[in-house]
């Protein structure tokens, strides 16, 4: 296995800090990872190593405002305008870069949480480019999303587009830990594995507050992927794997994942698998049963992607 980091140039010239993990020998497929909010792509190395051991090449970029993409002043901020569409377009740029390195190799898109919403947006536009779609920690409709868009716009006008919004952060995540009292940390909702939670809290590239504009981007992005037209735009023959933890507050007790599953089924997707892991919380790849989750992903991929000589 070979690992490296590269700068992939986005359409506007922004260098996208990208991790690349390559197997020994020609890859059977490319797995592209779209990470979640207030984290970074480097956290997926353990998962990437498991994939490369089975012959997959893995590419994962830090989204704008995350990790090592952009400067410190960009942290938590997609863009002043059209941030959601810009980051979705970035995914396509990384896909194209990976395909230039591995011509003719199929691409699987894996998205976690916010990254899963971005992946759903991407699949609704460019689903024909994908061989499979894997979505982790899925969220359904949020009745407060329109309020979030309006409040984000108001805060942007009053405080500036790049202002870290503690108010929006509290409104979005303030209740996520409530089900896990007595709380050991403010991030117990992420995983039952205390060491993984502590690693997240100790990581300087995790847990930061996002910008006022970002929250409007996120709310608008979620609303867009929940439209019937977005589900219908995904190719019906695209294999889709949905994975969530039973106690993931982002999934609202399993209601969010079931809503996403119903959306794709009603749209006619013919190869749709949904798994909700008992007792698990938000970050399945960092959960106490992560080996089970990884094995399930590999088995699902093995059934759909041929080996390569």
Short mmCIF file of C-alpha atoms in Angstrom, two decimals:
data_model
loop_
_atom_site.label_atom_id
_atom_site.label_comp_id
_atom_site.label_asym_id
_atom_site.label_seq_id
_atom_site.Cartn_x
_atom_site.Cartn_y
_atom_site.Cartn_z
CA UNK A 1 0.00 0.00 0.00
CA UNK A 2 1.21 3.48 -0.90
CA UNK A 3 -0.09 6.64 0.80
CA UNK A 4 0.49 10.26 -0.15
CA UNK A 5 -1.11 13.69 -0.19
CA UNK A 6 -1.60 15.84 -3.26
CA UNK A 7 -3.14 19.20 -4.14
CA UNK A 8 -5.93 18.84 -6.69
CA UNK A 9 -6.76 22.15 -8.35
CA UNK A 10 -10.45 23.08 -8.18
CA UNK A 11 -12.24 24.91 -10.97
CA UNK A 12 -11.47 28.28 -9.36
CA UNK A 13 -7.85 27.33 -8.70
CA UNK A 14 -8.29 26.46 -5.02
CA UNK A 15 -5.87 23.66 -4.04
CA UNK A 16 -7.93 20.81 -2.56
CA UNK A 17 -5.78 18.95 -0.03
CA UNK A 18 -6.31 15.33 -1.04
CA UNK A 19 -5.25 12.05 0.53
CA UNK A 20 -4.42 9.18 -1.79
CA UNK A 21 -4.08 5.55 -0.72
CA UNK A 22 -3.14 3.05 -3.43
CA UNK A 23 -3.15 -0.76 -3.34
CA UNK A 24 -0.33 -2.99 -4.46
CA UNK A 25 -1.15 -3.57 -8.11
CA UNK A 26 -3.92 -2.22 -10.36
CA UNK A 27 -7.03 -1.14 -8.41
CA UNK A 28 -10.33 -2.94 -8.90
CA UNK A 29 -12.17 0.33 -8.21
CA UNK A 30 -11.68 3.83 -6.85
CA UNK A 31 -13.41 4.64 -3.57
CA UNK A 32 -13.78 8.39 -3.13
CA UNK A 33 -14.58 9.61 0.38
CA UNK A 34 -16.61 12.71 1.21
CA UNK A 35 -16.02 13.48 4.89
CA UNK A 36 -18.36 15.09 7.39
CA UNK A 37 -18.70 18.50 8.97
CA UNK A 38 -16.00 19.93 11.25
CA UNK A 39 -13.60 17.04 10.62
CA UNK A 40 -11.16 16.11 7.84
CA UNK A 41 -10.33 13.38 5.35
CA UNK A 42 -7.24 12.19 7.21
CA UNK A 43 -9.49 10.58 9.82
CA UNK A 44 -10.44 7.92 7.27
CA UNK A 45 -6.99 6.37 7.01
CA UNK A 46 -7.91 3.20 8.91
CA UNK A 47 -10.88 2.63 6.62
CA UNK A 48 -8.75 3.44 3.57
CA UNK A 49 -6.14 0.88 4.59
CA UNK A 50 -8.83 -1.79 4.87
CA UNK A 51 -10.02 -0.88 1.38
CA UNK A 52 -6.55 -0.89 -0.18
CA UNK A 53 -5.89 -4.31 1.34
CA UNK A 54 -8.78 -5.55 -0.82
CA UNK A 55 -7.50 -3.88 -3.98
CA UNK A 56 -9.26 -0.50 -3.91
CA UNK A 57 -7.64 2.87 -4.55
CA UNK A 58 -8.91 5.54 -2.16
CA UNK A 59 -9.06 9.31 -2.68
CA UNK A 60 -10.37 11.77 -0.09
CA UNK A 61 -10.12 15.54 -0.18
CA UNK A 62 -10.55 17.98 2.68
CA UNK A 63 -13.63 20.02 1.82
CA UNK A 64 -13.30 23.79 1.68
CA UNK A 65 -13.08 25.23 5.17
CA UNK A 66 -11.85 21.89 6.55
CA UNK A 67 -8.51 20.25 7.25
CA UNK A 68 -5.68 21.57 5.13
CA UNK A 69 -7.78 22.98 2.30
CA UNK A 70 -7.65 26.76 2.49
CA UNK A 71 -6.16 29.06 5.13
CA UNK A 72 -6.99 29.53 8.80
CA UNK A 73 -9.35 32.37 7.87
CA UNK A 74 -11.36 29.92 5.73
CA UNK A 75 -12.01 27.46 8.56
CA UNK A 76 -15.65 26.44 8.76
CA UNK A 77 -16.58 28.33 5.60
CA UNK A 78 -17.40 26.90 2.17
CA UNK A 79 -17.63 30.11 0.15
CA UNK A 80 -19.18 33.56 0.27
CA UNK A 81 -21.64 32.56 -2.46
CA UNK A 82 -22.91 29.22 -3.83
CA UNK A 83 -20.87 27.27 -1.29
CA UNK A 84 -22.84 24.03 -1.53
CA UNK A 85 -22.71 23.79 -5.31
CA UNK A 86 -19.02 24.71 -5.24
CA UNK A 87 -18.13 21.86 -2.88
CA UNK A 88 -20.27 19.39 -4.86
CA UNK A 89 -18.35 20.48 -7.95
CA UNK A 90 -15.09 19.88 -6.06
CA UNK A 91 -16.12 16.25 -5.61
CA UNK A 92 -16.39 15.96 -9.37
CA UNK A 93 -12.96 17.52 -9.79
CA UNK A 94 -11.41 14.92 -7.49
CA UNK A 95 -13.30 12.15 -9.29
CA UNK A 96 -11.89 13.30 -12.62
CA UNK A 97 -8.38 13.53 -11.18
CA UNK A 98 -8.58 9.99 -9.80
CA UNK A 99 -9.86 8.72 -13.14
CA UNK A 100 -6.96 10.31 -15.01
CA UNK A 101 -4.65 8.31 -12.76
CA UNK A 102 -6.69 5.11 -13.23
CA UNK A 103 -8.41 5.24 -16.64
CA UNK A 104 -11.41 2.96 -17.01
CA UNK A 105 -11.57 2.06 -13.31
CA UNK A 106 -15.07 2.33 -11.76
CA UNK A 107 -15.72 4.90 -9.03
CA UNK A 108 -17.57 4.36 -5.74
CA UNK A 109 -18.56 7.44 -3.74
CA UNK A 110 -18.66 7.11 0.06
CA UNK A 111 -20.13 9.97 2.08
CA UNK A 112 -20.48 10.44 5.83
CA UNK A 113 -23.02 12.76 7.47
CA UNK A 114 -22.63 16.17 5.78
CA UNK A 115 -20.45 14.34 3.28
CA UNK A 116 -23.33 11.96 2.61
CA UNK A 117 -25.61 14.90 1.81
CA UNK A 118 -22.96 16.24 -0.56
CA UNK A 119 -22.70 12.76 -2.10
CA UNK A 120 -26.47 12.66 -2.58
CA UNK A 121 -26.29 16.01 -4.37
CA UNK A 122 -23.46 14.71 -6.54
CA UNK A 123 -25.30 11.48 -7.38
CA UNK A 124 -28.38 13.43 -8.45
CA UNK A 125 -26.24 15.32 -10.98
CA UNK A 126 -23.52 12.85 -11.94
CA UNK A 127 -24.90 9.48 -10.87
CA UNK A 128 -24.01 7.98 -14.25
CA UNK A 129 -20.33 8.44 -13.39
CA UNK A 130 -20.62 6.18 -10.34
CA UNK A 131 -20.48 2.41 -9.99
CA UNK A 132 -21.92 2.53 -6.46
CA UNK A 133 -22.93 4.96 -3.71
CA UNK A 134 -22.40 4.41 0.04
CA UNK A 135 -24.06 6.81 2.49
CA UNK A 136 -23.25 6.78 6.20
CA UNK A 137 -25.12 8.63 8.99
CA UNK A 138 -28.09 9.70 6.93
CA UNK A 139 -30.42 12.55 7.81
CA UNK A 140 -33.97 13.17 6.70
CA UNK A 141 -36.17 16.24 6.65
CA UNK A 142 -35.64 18.93 9.26
CA UNK A 143 -38.74 21.11 9.72
CA UNK A 144 -36.50 23.92 10.98
CA UNK A 145 -34.37 24.01 7.81
CA UNK A 146 -36.20 27.04 6.34
CA UNK A 147 -35.68 28.84 9.64
CA UNK A 148 -32.00 27.91 9.49
CA UNK A 149 -31.65 29.40 6.02
CA UNK A 150 -33.32 32.64 7.11
CA UNK A 151 -31.37 32.89 10.37
CA UNK A 152 -28.11 32.19 8.57
CA UNK A 153 -28.84 34.98 6.09
CA UNK A 154 -29.67 37.39 8.92
CA UNK A 155 -26.52 36.54 10.86
CA UNK A 156 -24.43 36.87 7.71
CA UNK A 157 -25.73 40.41 7.23
CA UNK A 158 -25.23 41.37 10.87
CA UNK A 159 -21.97 39.59 11.69
CA UNK A 160 -20.39 38.87 8.31
CA UNK A 161 -20.41 35.82 6.07
CA UNK A 162 -17.36 34.22 7.69
CA UNK A 163 -18.33 34.83 11.31
CA UNK A 164 -18.24 31.57 13.36
CA UNK A 165 -21.85 31.11 14.40
CA UNK A 166 -22.05 29.81 17.94
CA UNK A 167 -25.80 30.35 17.82
CA UNK A 168 -26.32 28.15 14.77
CA UNK A 169 -23.93 25.56 16.20
CA UNK A 170 -25.94 25.40 19.41
CA UNK A 171 -29.27 25.23 17.59
CA UNK A 172 -27.97 22.47 15.30
CA UNK A 173 -26.13 20.26 17.77
CA UNK A 174 -26.98 21.45 21.27
CA UNK A 175 -29.38 18.58 21.98
CA UNK A 176 -27.37 15.77 20.38
CA UNK A 177 -25.77 14.71 23.67
CA UNK A 178 -29.03 14.69 25.63
CA UNK A 179 -29.69 10.98 25.10
CA UNK A 180 -26.30 9.98 26.52
CA UNK A 181 -26.43 11.44 30.04
CA UNK A 182 -24.53 11.49 32.26
CA UNK A 183 -22.21 13.03 29.66
CA UNK A 184 -18.50 12.40 29.85
CA UNK A 185 -17.76 14.94 27.09
CA UNK A 186 -19.70 17.26 24.80
CA UNK A 187 -19.18 14.77 21.95
CA UNK A 188 -20.39 11.50 23.46
CA UNK A 189 -22.95 11.30 20.65
CA UNK A 190 -20.20 10.55 18.13
CA UNK A 191 -19.28 7.05 19.34
CA UNK A 192 -19.47 4.57 22.21
CA UNK A 193 -15.68 4.23 21.94
CA UNK A 194 -14.30 6.74 24.45
CA UNK A 195 -10.82 6.65 22.92
CA UNK A 196 -12.24 7.68 19.55
CA UNK A 197 -14.20 10.53 21.10
CA UNK A 198 -11.08 11.71 22.92
CA UNK A 199 -9.06 11.56 19.69
CA UNK A 200 -11.68 13.73 17.98
CA UNK A 201 -11.59 16.27 20.80
CA UNK A 202 -7.77 16.37 20.73
CA UNK A 203 -7.61 16.86 16.96
CA UNK A 204 -7.06 20.55 16.12
CA UNK A 205 -8.85 20.02 12.81
CA UNK A 206 -12.06 18.73 14.42
CA UNK A 207 -14.94 20.21 16.34
CA UNK A 208 -14.67 23.82 15.22
CA UNK A 209 -17.65 26.16 14.78
CA UNK A 210 -18.83 26.76 11.23
CA UNK A 211 -19.54 30.12 9.59
CA UNK A 212 -22.91 31.85 9.40
CA UNK A 213 -23.01 31.30 5.64
CA UNK A 214 -22.14 27.62 5.97
CA UNK A 215 -25.28 26.83 7.95
CA UNK A 216 -27.41 28.33 5.20
CA UNK A 217 -25.50 26.25 2.65
CA UNK A 218 -26.07 23.08 4.68
CA UNK A 219 -29.78 23.70 5.24
CA UNK A 220 -30.34 24.49 1.57
CA UNK A 221 -28.30 21.47 0.52
CA UNK A 222 -30.33 19.13 2.71
CA UNK A 223 -33.61 20.55 1.43
CA UNK A 224 -32.46 20.04 -2.15
CA UNK A 225 -31.58 16.34 -1.79
CA UNK A 226 -34.89 15.59 -0.08
CA UNK A 227 -36.91 16.71 -3.09
CA UNK A 228 -38.55 13.94 -5.12
CA UNK A 229 -36.80 15.30 -8.19
CA UNK A 230 -33.40 14.73 -6.56
CA UNK A 231 -34.22 11.11 -5.75
CA UNK A 232 -35.62 10.61 -9.25
CA UNK A 233 -32.46 12.03 -10.84
CA UNK A 234 -30.33 9.18 -9.49
CA UNK A 235 -29.95 6.28 -11.96
CA UNK A 236 -32.27 3.47 -10.91
CA UNK A 237 -29.56 0.87 -11.52
CA UNK A 238 -27.01 2.58 -9.23
CA UNK A 239 -26.25 0.29 -6.25
CA UNK A 240 -26.77 2.22 -3.00
CA UNK A 241 -25.81 1.21 0.55
CA UNK A 242 -27.30 3.19 3.45
CA UNK A 243 -25.71 2.80 6.88
CA UNK A 244 -26.60 4.46 10.18
CA UNK A 245 -26.34 3.93 13.91
CA UNK A 246 -29.51 3.18 15.84
CA UNK A 247 -28.69 5.92 18.35
CA UNK A 248 -27.30 8.49 15.94
CA UNK A 249 -29.06 11.77 16.79
CA UNK A 250 -28.45 13.03 13.24
CA UNK A 251 -30.74 10.23 12.07
CA UNK A 252 -33.38 11.08 14.67
CA UNK A 253 -33.78 7.59 16.08
CA UNK A 254 -33.63 5.90 12.69
CA UNK A 255 -36.36 8.04 11.14
CA UNK A 256 -33.94 9.93 8.89
CA UNK A 257 -32.33 6.82 7.37
CA UNK A 258 -35.75 5.25 6.79
CA UNK A 259 -36.92 8.42 5.06
CA UNK A 260 -33.90 8.37 2.75
CA UNK A 261 -34.45 4.69 2.02
CA UNK A 262 -38.10 5.33 1.18
CA UNK A 263 -37.12 8.18 -1.14
CA UNK A 264 -34.80 6.01 -3.19
CA UNK A 265 -37.23 3.08 -3.24
CA UNK A 266 -40.07 5.29 -4.46
CA UNK A 267 -37.72 6.60 -7.16
CA UNK A 268 -37.25 3.04 -8.41
CA UNK A 269 -33.69 2.27 -7.29
CA UNK A 270 -33.39 -1.47 -7.81
CA UNK A 271 -30.26 -2.29 -5.76
CA UNK A 272 -30.79 -0.62 -2.38
CA UNK A 273 -29.43 -1.95 0.91
CA UNK A 274 -30.13 -0.33 4.28
CA UNK A 275 -28.45 -1.21 7.57
CA UNK A 276 -29.08 0.32 10.98
CA UNK A 277 -26.58 -0.92 13.57
CA UNK A 278 -28.05 -1.57 17.04
CA UNK A 279 -26.64 0.67 19.75
CA UNK A 280 -24.29 2.52 17.41
CA UNK A 281 -24.01 6.29 17.36
CA UNK A 282 -22.93 8.77 14.68
CA UNK A 283 -19.47 7.73 13.43
CA UNK A 284 -19.84 4.10 12.37
CA UNK A 285 -16.22 3.86 11.21
CA UNK A 286 -15.08 4.90 14.69
CA UNK A 287 -17.58 2.85 16.66
CA UNK A 288 -16.93 -0.13 18.93
CA UNK A 289 -18.27 -2.37 16.14
CA UNK A 290 -16.26 -0.64 13.37
CA UNK A 291 -14.70 -3.93 12.24
CA UNK A 292 -18.19 -5.30 11.61
CA UNK A 293 -19.15 -2.16 9.69
CA UNK A 294 -16.01 -2.24 7.56
CA UNK A 295 -16.47 -5.94 6.83
CA UNK A 296 -20.06 -5.28 5.75
CA UNK A 297 -18.93 -2.52 3.38
CA UNK A 298 -16.25 -4.74 1.85
CA UNK A 299 -18.66 -7.65 1.42
CA UNK A 300 -21.25 -5.37 -0.20
CA UNK A 301 -18.63 -4.01 -2.61
CA UNK A 302 -17.32 -7.50 -3.39
CA UNK A 303 -20.79 -8.53 -4.54
CA UNK A 304 -20.97 -5.64 -7.00
CA UNK A 305 -17.45 -4.98 -8.26
CA UNK A 306 -15.34 -7.61 -10.03
CA UNK A 307 -11.77 -8.28 -9.08
CA UNK A 308 -9.10 -7.08 -11.48
CA UNK A 309 -6.30 -9.24 -12.81
#
